[in-house]
Short mmCIF file of C-alpha atoms in Angstrom, two decimals:
data_model
loop_
_atom_site.label_atom_id
_atom_site.label_comp_id
_atom_site.label_asym_id
_atom_site.label_seq_id
_atom_site.Cartn_x
_atom_site.Cartn_y
_atom_site.Cartn_z
CA MET A 30 -27.19 0.19 4.05
CA MET A 31 -30.63 -1.14 5.04
CA ASN A 32 -30.73 -3.81 2.30
CA ILE A 33 -34.09 -2.74 0.91
CA PRO A 34 -34.57 -4.00 -2.67
CA THR A 35 -35.08 -1.50 -5.47
CA SER A 36 -38.62 -1.22 -6.75
CA ASN A 37 -40.52 0.54 -9.51
CA ARG A 38 -43.10 1.52 -6.91
CA PRO A 39 -42.85 4.86 -5.03
CA ARG A 40 -41.15 4.33 -1.66
CA VAL A 41 -42.86 5.51 1.53
CA VAL A 42 -40.60 5.56 4.60
CA ILE A 43 -42.55 5.59 7.88
CA ILE A 44 -40.59 6.57 11.00
CA GLY A 45 -42.30 5.13 14.06
CA GLY A 46 -44.48 2.08 14.76
CA GLY A 47 -46.92 3.70 17.16
CA PHE A 48 -50.66 4.14 16.64
CA GLY A 49 -50.28 6.50 13.67
CA GLY A 50 -47.42 4.70 11.93
CA LEU A 51 -49.08 1.30 12.12
CA ALA A 52 -52.47 2.66 11.01
CA LEU A 53 -50.76 4.16 7.95
CA ALA A 54 -48.73 1.02 7.18
CA LYS A 55 -51.81 -1.23 7.37
CA LYS A 56 -53.85 1.11 5.19
CA LEU A 57 -51.09 1.24 2.53
CA LYS A 58 -51.48 -2.51 1.96
CA ASN A 59 -52.20 -3.23 -1.73
CA LYS A 60 -51.92 0.46 -2.70
CA ASN A 61 -48.92 -0.13 -4.98
CA PHE A 62 -46.25 1.47 -2.77
CA GLN A 63 -43.03 0.09 -1.37
CA VAL A 64 -43.30 0.72 2.37
CA VAL A 65 -40.31 0.83 4.74
CA LEU A 66 -41.21 1.04 8.44
CA LEU A 67 -38.49 2.06 10.91
CA ASP A 68 -38.70 1.90 14.71
CA LYS A 69 -36.22 1.69 17.57
CA HIS A 70 -38.24 -1.21 19.07
CA ASN A 71 -39.45 -4.32 17.28
CA TYR A 72 -42.82 -4.04 19.02
CA HIS A 73 -45.78 -1.69 19.24
CA THR A 74 -46.64 -0.51 22.77
CA PHE A 75 -50.22 0.02 23.87
CA GLN A 76 -49.35 3.03 26.00
CA PRO A 77 -52.75 3.57 27.72
CA LEU A 78 -52.09 0.45 29.84
CA LEU A 79 -48.48 1.18 30.82
CA TYR A 80 -49.64 2.17 34.31
CA GLN A 81 -50.98 -1.37 34.83
CA VAL A 82 -47.55 -2.80 34.04
CA ALA A 83 -46.01 -0.31 36.49
CA THR A 84 -48.38 -1.42 39.28
CA GLY A 85 -48.21 -5.19 38.70
CA GLY A 86 -51.63 -5.59 37.12
CA LEU A 87 -50.31 -6.78 33.75
CA GLU A 88 -47.12 -8.27 32.38
CA SER A 89 -45.39 -6.16 29.74
CA GLY A 90 -45.85 -8.78 27.01
CA SER A 91 -49.63 -8.38 27.14
CA ILE A 92 -49.52 -4.73 26.02
CA ALA A 93 -46.79 -5.14 23.40
CA TYR A 94 -47.16 -6.65 19.94
CA PRO A 95 -44.43 -7.52 17.40
CA ILE A 96 -44.42 -5.02 14.53
CA ARG A 97 -43.32 -7.72 12.09
CA LYS A 98 -46.42 -9.74 12.97
CA VAL A 99 -48.68 -6.75 12.21
CA VAL A 100 -47.29 -6.45 8.68
CA GLN A 101 -46.88 -10.17 7.98
CA GLY A 102 -48.07 -11.11 4.51
CA PHE A 103 -48.11 -7.51 3.26
CA GLU A 104 -46.63 -7.14 -0.20
CA GLU A 105 -43.56 -4.88 -0.53
CA ILE A 106 -43.40 -3.81 3.11
CA TYR A 107 -40.13 -3.97 5.04
CA PHE A 108 -39.47 -3.40 8.75
CA ARG A 109 -36.05 -2.37 10.06
CA LEU A 110 -34.97 -1.93 13.68
CA ALA A 111 -33.33 1.49 13.63
CA ASN A 112 -32.71 4.71 15.51
CA VAL A 113 -33.42 7.48 13.01
CA GLN A 114 -30.97 10.35 13.43
CA ARG A 115 -32.11 12.89 10.85
CA ILE A 116 -33.88 13.51 7.56
CA ASP A 117 -31.76 14.92 4.74
CA THR A 118 -34.50 16.91 3.00
CA VAL A 119 -32.22 18.11 0.19
CA ASN A 120 -31.10 14.64 -0.93
CA LYS A 121 -34.38 12.96 0.05
CA LYS A 122 -32.90 10.38 2.40
CA VAL A 123 -33.42 9.20 5.98
CA VAL A 124 -30.23 8.79 8.01
CA ALA A 125 -30.29 6.15 10.78
CA ASP A 126 -27.78 4.24 12.92
CA ILE A 127 -28.07 1.25 10.53
CA GLY A 128 -27.52 3.27 7.35
CA THR A 129 -29.39 5.60 5.00
CA ILE A 130 -32.39 5.10 2.76
CA PHE A 131 -33.77 7.23 -0.04
CA TYR A 132 -37.47 8.07 -0.08
CA ASP A 133 -40.14 9.34 -2.40
CA TYR A 134 -42.33 10.18 0.60
CA VAL A 135 -41.40 10.15 4.27
CA VAL A 136 -43.83 10.16 7.19
CA ILE A 137 -42.72 11.16 10.69
CA ALA A 138 -44.81 9.25 13.24
CA THR A 139 -42.38 9.32 16.15
CA GLY A 140 -44.95 10.20 18.80
CA SER A 141 -44.06 12.04 21.98
CA LYS A 142 -41.65 11.88 24.88
CA THR A 143 -41.72 13.14 28.44
CA ASN A 144 -41.43 16.91 28.85
CA PHE A 145 -39.57 17.98 31.98
CA PHE A 146 -39.74 21.65 30.93
CA GLY A 147 -35.96 22.01 31.12
CA ASN A 148 -35.70 21.00 34.79
CA GLU A 149 -32.61 18.76 34.90
CA ALA A 150 -32.95 17.86 38.61
CA ILE A 151 -36.47 16.52 38.09
CA LYS A 152 -35.42 14.78 34.87
CA THR A 153 -32.55 13.04 36.66
CA ASN A 154 -34.32 12.03 39.89
CA SER A 155 -37.95 11.33 38.94
CA MET A 156 -39.43 8.45 36.96
CA ALA A 157 -41.11 8.82 33.58
CA MET A 158 -43.68 6.37 32.20
CA LYS A 159 -43.76 6.51 28.40
CA THR A 160 -42.20 3.13 27.53
CA ILE A 161 -42.32 -0.47 28.72
CA PRO A 162 -38.76 -0.35 30.17
CA GLN A 163 -39.74 2.75 32.16
CA SER A 164 -42.87 1.04 33.49
CA LEU A 165 -40.84 -2.00 34.55
CA ASN A 166 -38.40 0.36 36.30
CA ILE A 167 -41.28 1.92 38.23
CA ARG A 168 -42.66 -1.50 39.19
CA SER A 169 -39.24 -2.60 40.45
CA LEU A 170 -38.66 0.64 42.37
CA VAL A 171 -42.10 0.51 44.03
CA LEU A 172 -41.58 -3.08 45.20
CA GLU A 173 -37.94 -2.50 46.19
CA ASN A 174 -39.02 0.45 48.34
CA PHE A 175 -41.47 -1.73 50.24
CA GLU A 176 -38.73 -4.32 50.77
CA SER A 177 -36.46 -1.53 52.06
CA ALA A 178 -39.24 -0.18 54.31
CA LEU A 179 -39.33 -3.56 56.06
CA LEU A 180 -35.66 -3.24 56.94
CA THR A 181 -35.70 0.18 58.62
CA THR A 182 -37.05 1.16 62.01
CA GLU A 183 -36.52 4.87 61.41
CA ASP A 184 -39.99 6.39 60.99
CA THR A 185 -39.05 9.27 58.64
CA GLU A 186 -37.14 6.98 56.30
CA GLN A 187 -39.93 4.41 56.30
CA ARG A 188 -42.52 7.05 55.44
CA ALA A 189 -40.34 8.39 52.61
CA LEU A 190 -40.05 4.88 51.15
CA MET A 191 -43.83 4.52 51.24
CA ASN A 192 -44.66 8.00 49.95
CA PHE A 193 -45.53 8.11 46.26
CA VAL A 194 -45.72 11.48 44.54
CA ILE A 195 -47.32 11.64 41.11
CA VAL A 196 -46.80 14.94 39.32
CA GLY A 197 -49.60 15.63 36.85
CA ALA A 198 -53.28 14.66 37.06
CA GLY A 199 -54.08 13.86 33.46
CA PRO A 200 -55.43 10.38 32.61
CA THR A 201 -52.04 8.72 33.22
CA GLY A 202 -51.51 10.33 36.63
CA VAL A 203 -55.07 9.71 37.79
CA GLU A 204 -55.08 6.07 36.63
CA LEU A 205 -51.70 5.41 38.23
CA ALA A 206 -52.79 6.97 41.54
CA GLY A 207 -55.96 4.87 41.55
CA ALA A 208 -54.00 1.67 40.86
CA LEU A 209 -51.53 2.40 43.70
CA ALA A 210 -54.43 3.14 46.05
CA GLU A 211 -56.03 -0.20 45.19
CA MET A 212 -52.72 -1.96 45.82
CA LYS A 213 -52.57 -0.32 49.24
CA LYS A 214 -56.09 -1.48 50.04
CA GLN A 215 -56.19 -4.98 48.55
CA VAL A 216 -52.72 -6.36 47.84
CA LEU A 217 -50.02 -4.88 50.07
CA PRO A 218 -51.62 -5.82 53.43
CA LYS A 219 -51.39 -9.49 52.35
CA ASP A 220 -47.84 -9.18 50.99
CA TYR A 221 -46.48 -7.06 53.85
CA PRO A 222 -48.45 -7.95 57.00
CA ASP A 223 -45.56 -6.70 59.18
CA LEU A 224 -45.58 -3.20 57.63
CA ASP A 225 -47.71 -0.35 58.99
CA LEU A 226 -49.37 0.62 55.71
CA SER A 227 -51.14 3.57 57.31
CA LYS A 228 -47.80 5.33 56.72
CA MET A 229 -48.16 4.87 52.95
CA GLU A 230 -49.17 8.05 51.13
CA ILE A 231 -50.18 8.70 47.53
CA ASN A 232 -49.92 12.38 46.60
CA VAL A 233 -51.07 13.73 43.24
CA ILE A 234 -49.76 17.22 42.48
CA GLN A 235 -51.52 19.14 39.70
CA GLY A 236 -50.53 22.53 38.31
CA ALA A 237 -54.05 23.27 37.03
CA GLY A 238 -57.14 23.97 39.12
CA LYS A 239 -58.70 20.54 38.50
CA VAL A 240 -57.72 16.96 37.75
CA LEU A 241 -58.26 15.70 34.18
CA ASP A 242 -58.28 19.33 33.05
CA ALA A 243 -58.89 18.33 29.39
CA MET A 244 -62.16 16.62 30.34
CA SER A 245 -65.52 18.07 31.42
CA ASP A 246 -65.96 19.73 34.81
CA ASN A 247 -68.34 16.97 35.82
CA SER A 248 -65.86 14.19 34.99
CA SER A 249 -63.05 16.11 36.68
CA LYS A 250 -65.07 16.55 39.87
CA LYS A 251 -66.11 12.88 39.88
CA ALA A 252 -62.54 11.70 39.31
CA GLN A 253 -61.29 13.77 42.24
CA GLU A 254 -64.07 12.37 44.44
CA PHE A 255 -63.10 8.83 43.44
CA LEU A 256 -59.41 9.50 44.18
CA GLU A 257 -60.09 11.05 47.59
CA LYS A 258 -62.44 8.19 48.48
CA LEU A 259 -59.53 5.82 47.79
CA GLY A 260 -57.33 7.83 50.17
CA VAL A 261 -55.29 9.74 47.57
CA ASN A 262 -54.19 13.28 48.49
CA VAL A 263 -54.92 15.66 45.62
CA TRP A 264 -53.03 18.97 45.51
CA LEU A 265 -54.34 21.45 42.94
CA ASN A 266 -52.73 24.69 41.67
CA GLU A 267 -49.32 23.44 42.81
CA ILE A 268 -46.33 23.51 40.46
CA VAL A 269 -43.38 21.25 41.26
CA THR A 270 -40.10 23.17 40.93
CA ASP A 271 -37.52 20.74 42.29
CA TYR A 272 -36.85 17.15 43.32
CA ASP A 273 -33.40 16.22 44.60
CA GLY A 274 -34.10 12.51 44.96
CA LYS A 275 -35.42 12.94 48.49
CA VAL A 276 -37.58 16.07 48.75
CA VAL A 277 -40.16 17.46 46.31
CA THR A 278 -40.55 21.25 46.41
CA THR A 279 -43.43 23.22 44.92
CA LYS A 280 -43.63 26.86 43.84
CA SER A 281 -45.77 27.73 46.86
CA GLY A 282 -43.17 26.26 49.22
CA LYS A 283 -44.81 22.92 50.02
CA THR A 284 -42.43 19.98 50.46
CA PHE A 285 -42.94 16.22 50.24
CA THR A 286 -40.31 13.74 51.38
CA ALA A 287 -40.54 10.81 48.98
CA GLU A 288 -38.30 8.13 47.48
CA THR A 289 -40.58 7.70 44.46
CA VAL A 290 -41.67 10.57 42.22
CA ILE A 291 -43.43 9.70 38.96
CA TRP A 292 -43.59 12.51 36.40
CA THR A 293 -46.72 12.52 34.22
CA ALA A 294 -46.99 16.30 33.96
CA GLY A 295 -46.25 16.81 30.30
CA VAL A 296 -45.22 15.46 26.92
CA MET A 297 -43.60 16.97 23.86
CA GLY A 298 -43.11 15.86 20.29
CA ALA A 299 -40.25 13.43 19.63
CA VAL A 300 -38.98 15.44 16.66
CA VAL A 301 -36.51 14.08 14.10
CA ASP A 302 -33.58 16.37 13.22
CA GLY A 303 -33.45 18.00 9.80
CA PHE A 304 -35.87 20.94 10.07
CA ASP A 305 -35.24 24.58 10.95
CA SER A 306 -36.84 26.21 13.97
CA THR A 307 -39.67 27.82 11.97
CA VAL A 308 -41.22 24.36 11.43
CA ILE A 309 -41.03 23.37 15.12
CA GLN A 310 -43.95 24.77 17.08
CA ARG A 311 -44.96 24.94 20.73
CA GLY A 312 -44.61 21.60 22.49
CA ASN A 313 -41.78 20.61 20.13
CA ARG A 314 -44.29 19.56 17.47
CA ILE A 315 -43.87 19.84 13.70
CA LYS A 316 -46.17 22.29 11.93
CA VAL A 317 -48.28 20.59 9.24
CA ASN A 318 -51.07 21.69 6.90
CA GLU A 319 -54.53 20.13 6.69
CA TYR A 320 -53.08 17.23 4.64
CA ASN A 321 -50.39 16.50 7.28
CA GLN A 322 -47.67 17.85 4.96
CA VAL A 323 -44.80 19.45 6.87
CA GLU A 324 -44.74 23.19 6.21
CA GLY A 325 -42.64 23.92 3.14
CA PHE A 326 -42.65 20.35 1.78
CA THR A 327 -44.96 18.25 -0.41
CA ASP A 328 -43.17 14.92 0.12
CA ILE A 329 -42.65 15.01 3.92
CA PHE A 330 -45.50 14.35 6.32
CA ALA A 331 -45.96 14.21 10.10
CA ILE A 332 -48.85 12.53 11.94
CA GLY A 333 -49.98 11.99 15.53
CA ASP A 334 -48.38 13.48 18.64
CA VAL A 335 -45.34 14.84 16.79
CA ALA A 336 -47.52 16.92 14.42
CA THR A 337 -49.49 20.07 15.12
CA MET A 338 -52.23 21.00 12.66
CA MET A 339 -53.36 24.48 13.64
CA THR A 340 -56.75 25.53 12.29
CA GLU A 341 -59.52 27.84 13.49
CA LYS A 342 -61.10 24.90 15.30
CA THR A 343 -57.78 23.60 16.64
CA PRO A 344 -55.51 26.61 17.32
CA MET A 345 -53.35 24.44 19.61
CA GLY A 346 -53.35 21.42 17.30
CA HIS A 347 -55.13 18.14 17.96
CA PRO A 348 -54.90 16.38 21.35
CA MET A 349 -51.88 14.14 21.81
CA MET A 350 -53.88 10.91 21.97
CA ALA A 351 -54.20 7.70 19.96
CA GLN A 352 -57.33 8.59 17.98
CA PRO A 353 -56.00 11.65 16.08
CA ALA A 354 -52.87 9.64 15.17
CA ILE A 355 -54.89 6.66 13.90
CA GLN A 356 -57.30 8.84 11.91
CA GLN A 357 -54.47 10.90 10.39
CA GLY A 358 -52.58 7.73 9.44
CA GLN A 359 -55.62 6.22 7.74
CA LEU A 360 -56.43 9.38 5.75
CA LEU A 361 -52.79 9.89 4.77
CA ALA A 362 -52.69 6.46 3.13
CA ASN A 363 -55.45 7.60 0.77
CA ASN A 364 -53.83 11.00 0.26
CA LEU A 365 -50.49 9.42 -0.70
CA SER A 366 -52.31 7.48 -3.43
CA ASN A 367 -53.99 10.72 -4.55
CA LEU A 368 -50.66 12.56 -4.58
CA ARG A 369 -49.01 9.81 -6.65
CA ASP A 370 -51.94 9.76 -9.10
CA GLY A 371 -52.23 13.55 -9.42
CA LYS A 372 -55.61 13.68 -7.70
CA PRO A 373 -56.68 16.36 -5.16
CA LEU A 374 -55.89 15.70 -1.51
CA LYS A 375 -58.56 15.44 1.17
CA ALA A 376 -58.24 17.68 4.26
CA PHE A 377 -58.13 16.03 7.68
CA VAL A 378 -61.13 16.49 9.95
CA TYR A 379 -60.84 14.96 13.41
CA ASN A 380 -63.75 12.80 14.53
CA ASP A 381 -63.64 13.23 18.32
CA LYS A 382 -64.92 9.97 19.78
CA GLY A 383 -64.58 11.22 23.36
CA SER A 384 -62.17 10.66 26.24
CA MET A 385 -62.16 8.53 29.37
CA ALA A 386 -60.15 7.62 32.46
CA THR A 387 -60.42 4.92 35.10
CA ILE A 388 -59.69 5.53 38.76
CA GLY A 389 -59.99 1.94 39.95
CA ARG A 390 -62.44 -0.87 40.51
CA ASN A 391 -65.94 0.18 39.37
CA LYS A 392 -64.76 3.79 39.10
CA ALA A 393 -64.27 5.61 35.80
CA VAL A 394 -65.35 8.74 33.95
CA VAL A 395 -66.33 8.95 30.28
CA ASP A 396 -66.90 12.05 28.13
CA LEU A 397 -68.65 11.26 24.85
CA PRO A 398 -69.65 13.95 22.35
CA LYS A 399 -73.35 13.60 23.25
CA PHE A 400 -73.29 12.67 26.93
CA LYS A 401 -71.08 12.12 29.97
CA PHE A 402 -71.26 9.48 32.70
CA SER A 403 -69.25 7.95 35.54
CA GLY A 404 -69.16 5.00 37.92
CA PHE A 405 -69.54 1.28 37.18
CA PHE A 406 -70.93 1.59 33.65
CA ALA A 407 -68.17 4.05 32.70
CA TRP A 408 -65.63 1.59 34.12
CA PHE A 409 -67.13 -1.22 32.01
CA VAL A 410 -67.04 0.98 28.87
CA TRP A 411 -63.41 1.94 29.61
CA MET A 412 -62.42 -1.75 29.90
CA PHE A 413 -64.29 -2.75 26.73
CA VAL A 414 -62.79 0.06 24.62
CA HIS A 415 -59.24 -0.63 25.81
CA LEU A 416 -59.63 -4.39 25.37
CA MET A 417 -60.90 -4.00 21.81
CA SER A 418 -58.12 -1.51 20.97
CA LEU A 419 -55.33 -3.97 21.81
CA ILE A 420 -53.63 -5.57 18.82
CA GLY A 421 -53.83 -9.36 18.63
CA PHE A 422 -56.28 -11.95 19.93
CA ARG A 423 -53.75 -13.34 22.41
CA ASN A 424 -53.17 -9.93 24.01
CA LYS A 425 -56.92 -9.36 24.31
CA LEU A 426 -57.35 -12.77 25.93
CA VAL A 427 -54.43 -12.36 28.36
CA VAL A 428 -55.50 -8.87 29.45
CA PHE A 429 -59.14 -9.97 29.87
CA TRP A 430 -58.06 -12.96 31.98
CA ASN A 431 -55.80 -10.77 34.14
CA TRP A 432 -58.55 -8.22 34.69
CA LEU A 433 -61.06 -10.96 35.55
CA TYR A 434 -58.61 -12.56 37.99
CA ASN A 435 -57.76 -9.19 39.57
CA TYR A 436 -61.44 -8.33 39.92
CA LEU A 437 -62.52 -11.63 41.46
CA MET A 438 -59.45 -12.26 43.63
CA PHE A 439 -58.61 -8.65 44.63
CA ASP A 440 -55.06 -9.42 43.54
CA ARG A 441 -52.34 -8.39 41.08
CA GLN A 442 -50.22 -11.25 39.82
CA ALA A 443 -47.27 -9.46 38.23
CA ARG A 444 -45.57 -8.27 41.44
CA LEU A 445 -42.12 -9.36 40.27
CA ILE A 446 -38.79 -7.58 40.49
CA VAL A 447 -37.46 -9.20 37.32
CA ARG A 448 -34.90 -6.48 36.67
CA PRO A 449 -33.90 -4.56 39.81
CA PHE A 450 -33.90 -0.81 39.32
CA LYS A 451 -30.83 1.14 40.36
CA ARG A 452 -31.25 4.88 40.41
CA LYS A 453 -28.54 6.49 38.32
CA THR A 454 -26.34 9.16 39.81
CA GLU A 455 -26.24 12.53 38.10
CA GLU A 456 -22.73 11.79 36.78
CA SER A 457 -23.68 8.49 35.13
CA PHE A 458 -27.14 9.58 34.12
CA LYS A 459 -27.91 8.85 30.46
CA ASP A 460 -31.51 9.89 30.17
CA HIS A 461 -33.09 6.81 31.80
CA ASN A 462 -36.34 8.60 31.15
CA GLU A 463 -36.19 7.80 27.42
CA ASP A 464 -35.28 4.08 27.47
#
């Protein structure tokens, strides 16, 4: 068992310590519930900056924050390190690898995971970037490939080691490509003076007709201009169909020989078992009503990336980003109090605060509800928003110092292969993409 004490308060079990789960847990403070928070990691990851860990701009500890520290001093809140296996909706209990726990209310806030669209070859051979371990794997592989490139005189092999293919041109793909391009320009010539870095290629392959296809046409166009100015090759309307570990193939027949392929082309809900297929919607997301209640239940809720709330305004559900998760978590805390007290629930209305992406030094695009802008000011706004969104004063300070150092010195300090990455063979492959 999980050794949670009995209580006369209603028990809320929250599965997941991401943006939504933590927002809910913090808001439930002093609301007369017993709260049990379960997560497979003992830290919260600030996912928007994972690409900076992958490219040596930040150490992983600066974008992670201990969950226990977030909830320190909260009355009747318990954190347990656990892999949740399923929800037994009949007996009202959550089943995990560390035991079972009964609930009065359960909230699924498990976020999303990489979607390879059923392509096992790509899943096995490419790199995903949804977790800190995955980002550290990418960082190690990138640096190991440059070390290997120094040791070969064969031109084709050297080019393959220095060819980086990023599949997907959403914010993650665009930001990663920009960071690699800046490494090529500012850092790698100093680290590898005996390598011909003109052979290094950064290819971004996008299935849609524009980069950042969820943003405005103006921001998309600007972002592509910024990427191309940095020397990134952008391939639009190209769908990757195969990657065997050496060669990337697209639907149109294009091929790219590359040792490093990073997949940022899609995500899907990280659903917990226990629901029939009628509840699971497109994108592997759980169907919820306007109060975030899972369809068919009044005591089970889902928030954030794993939930899809389909309304006239949002027929596809809300975007899989931090803000909807945070806002749903905060409202749900109030609604749980209302539900307990027999008061009417308040429907969720998303307050879209805008979207943004950075493409490198002094280059970013920002879409706000009222206006859109790009360039240096957008880059400054992007940095400020991300800095303020980090949890913990220390993390804010460390990230600010790293960014200041990188900006002034044209350098990235975290170029360390602390845990060498060994690509798994297909036989021994155990989903390295979901570490």
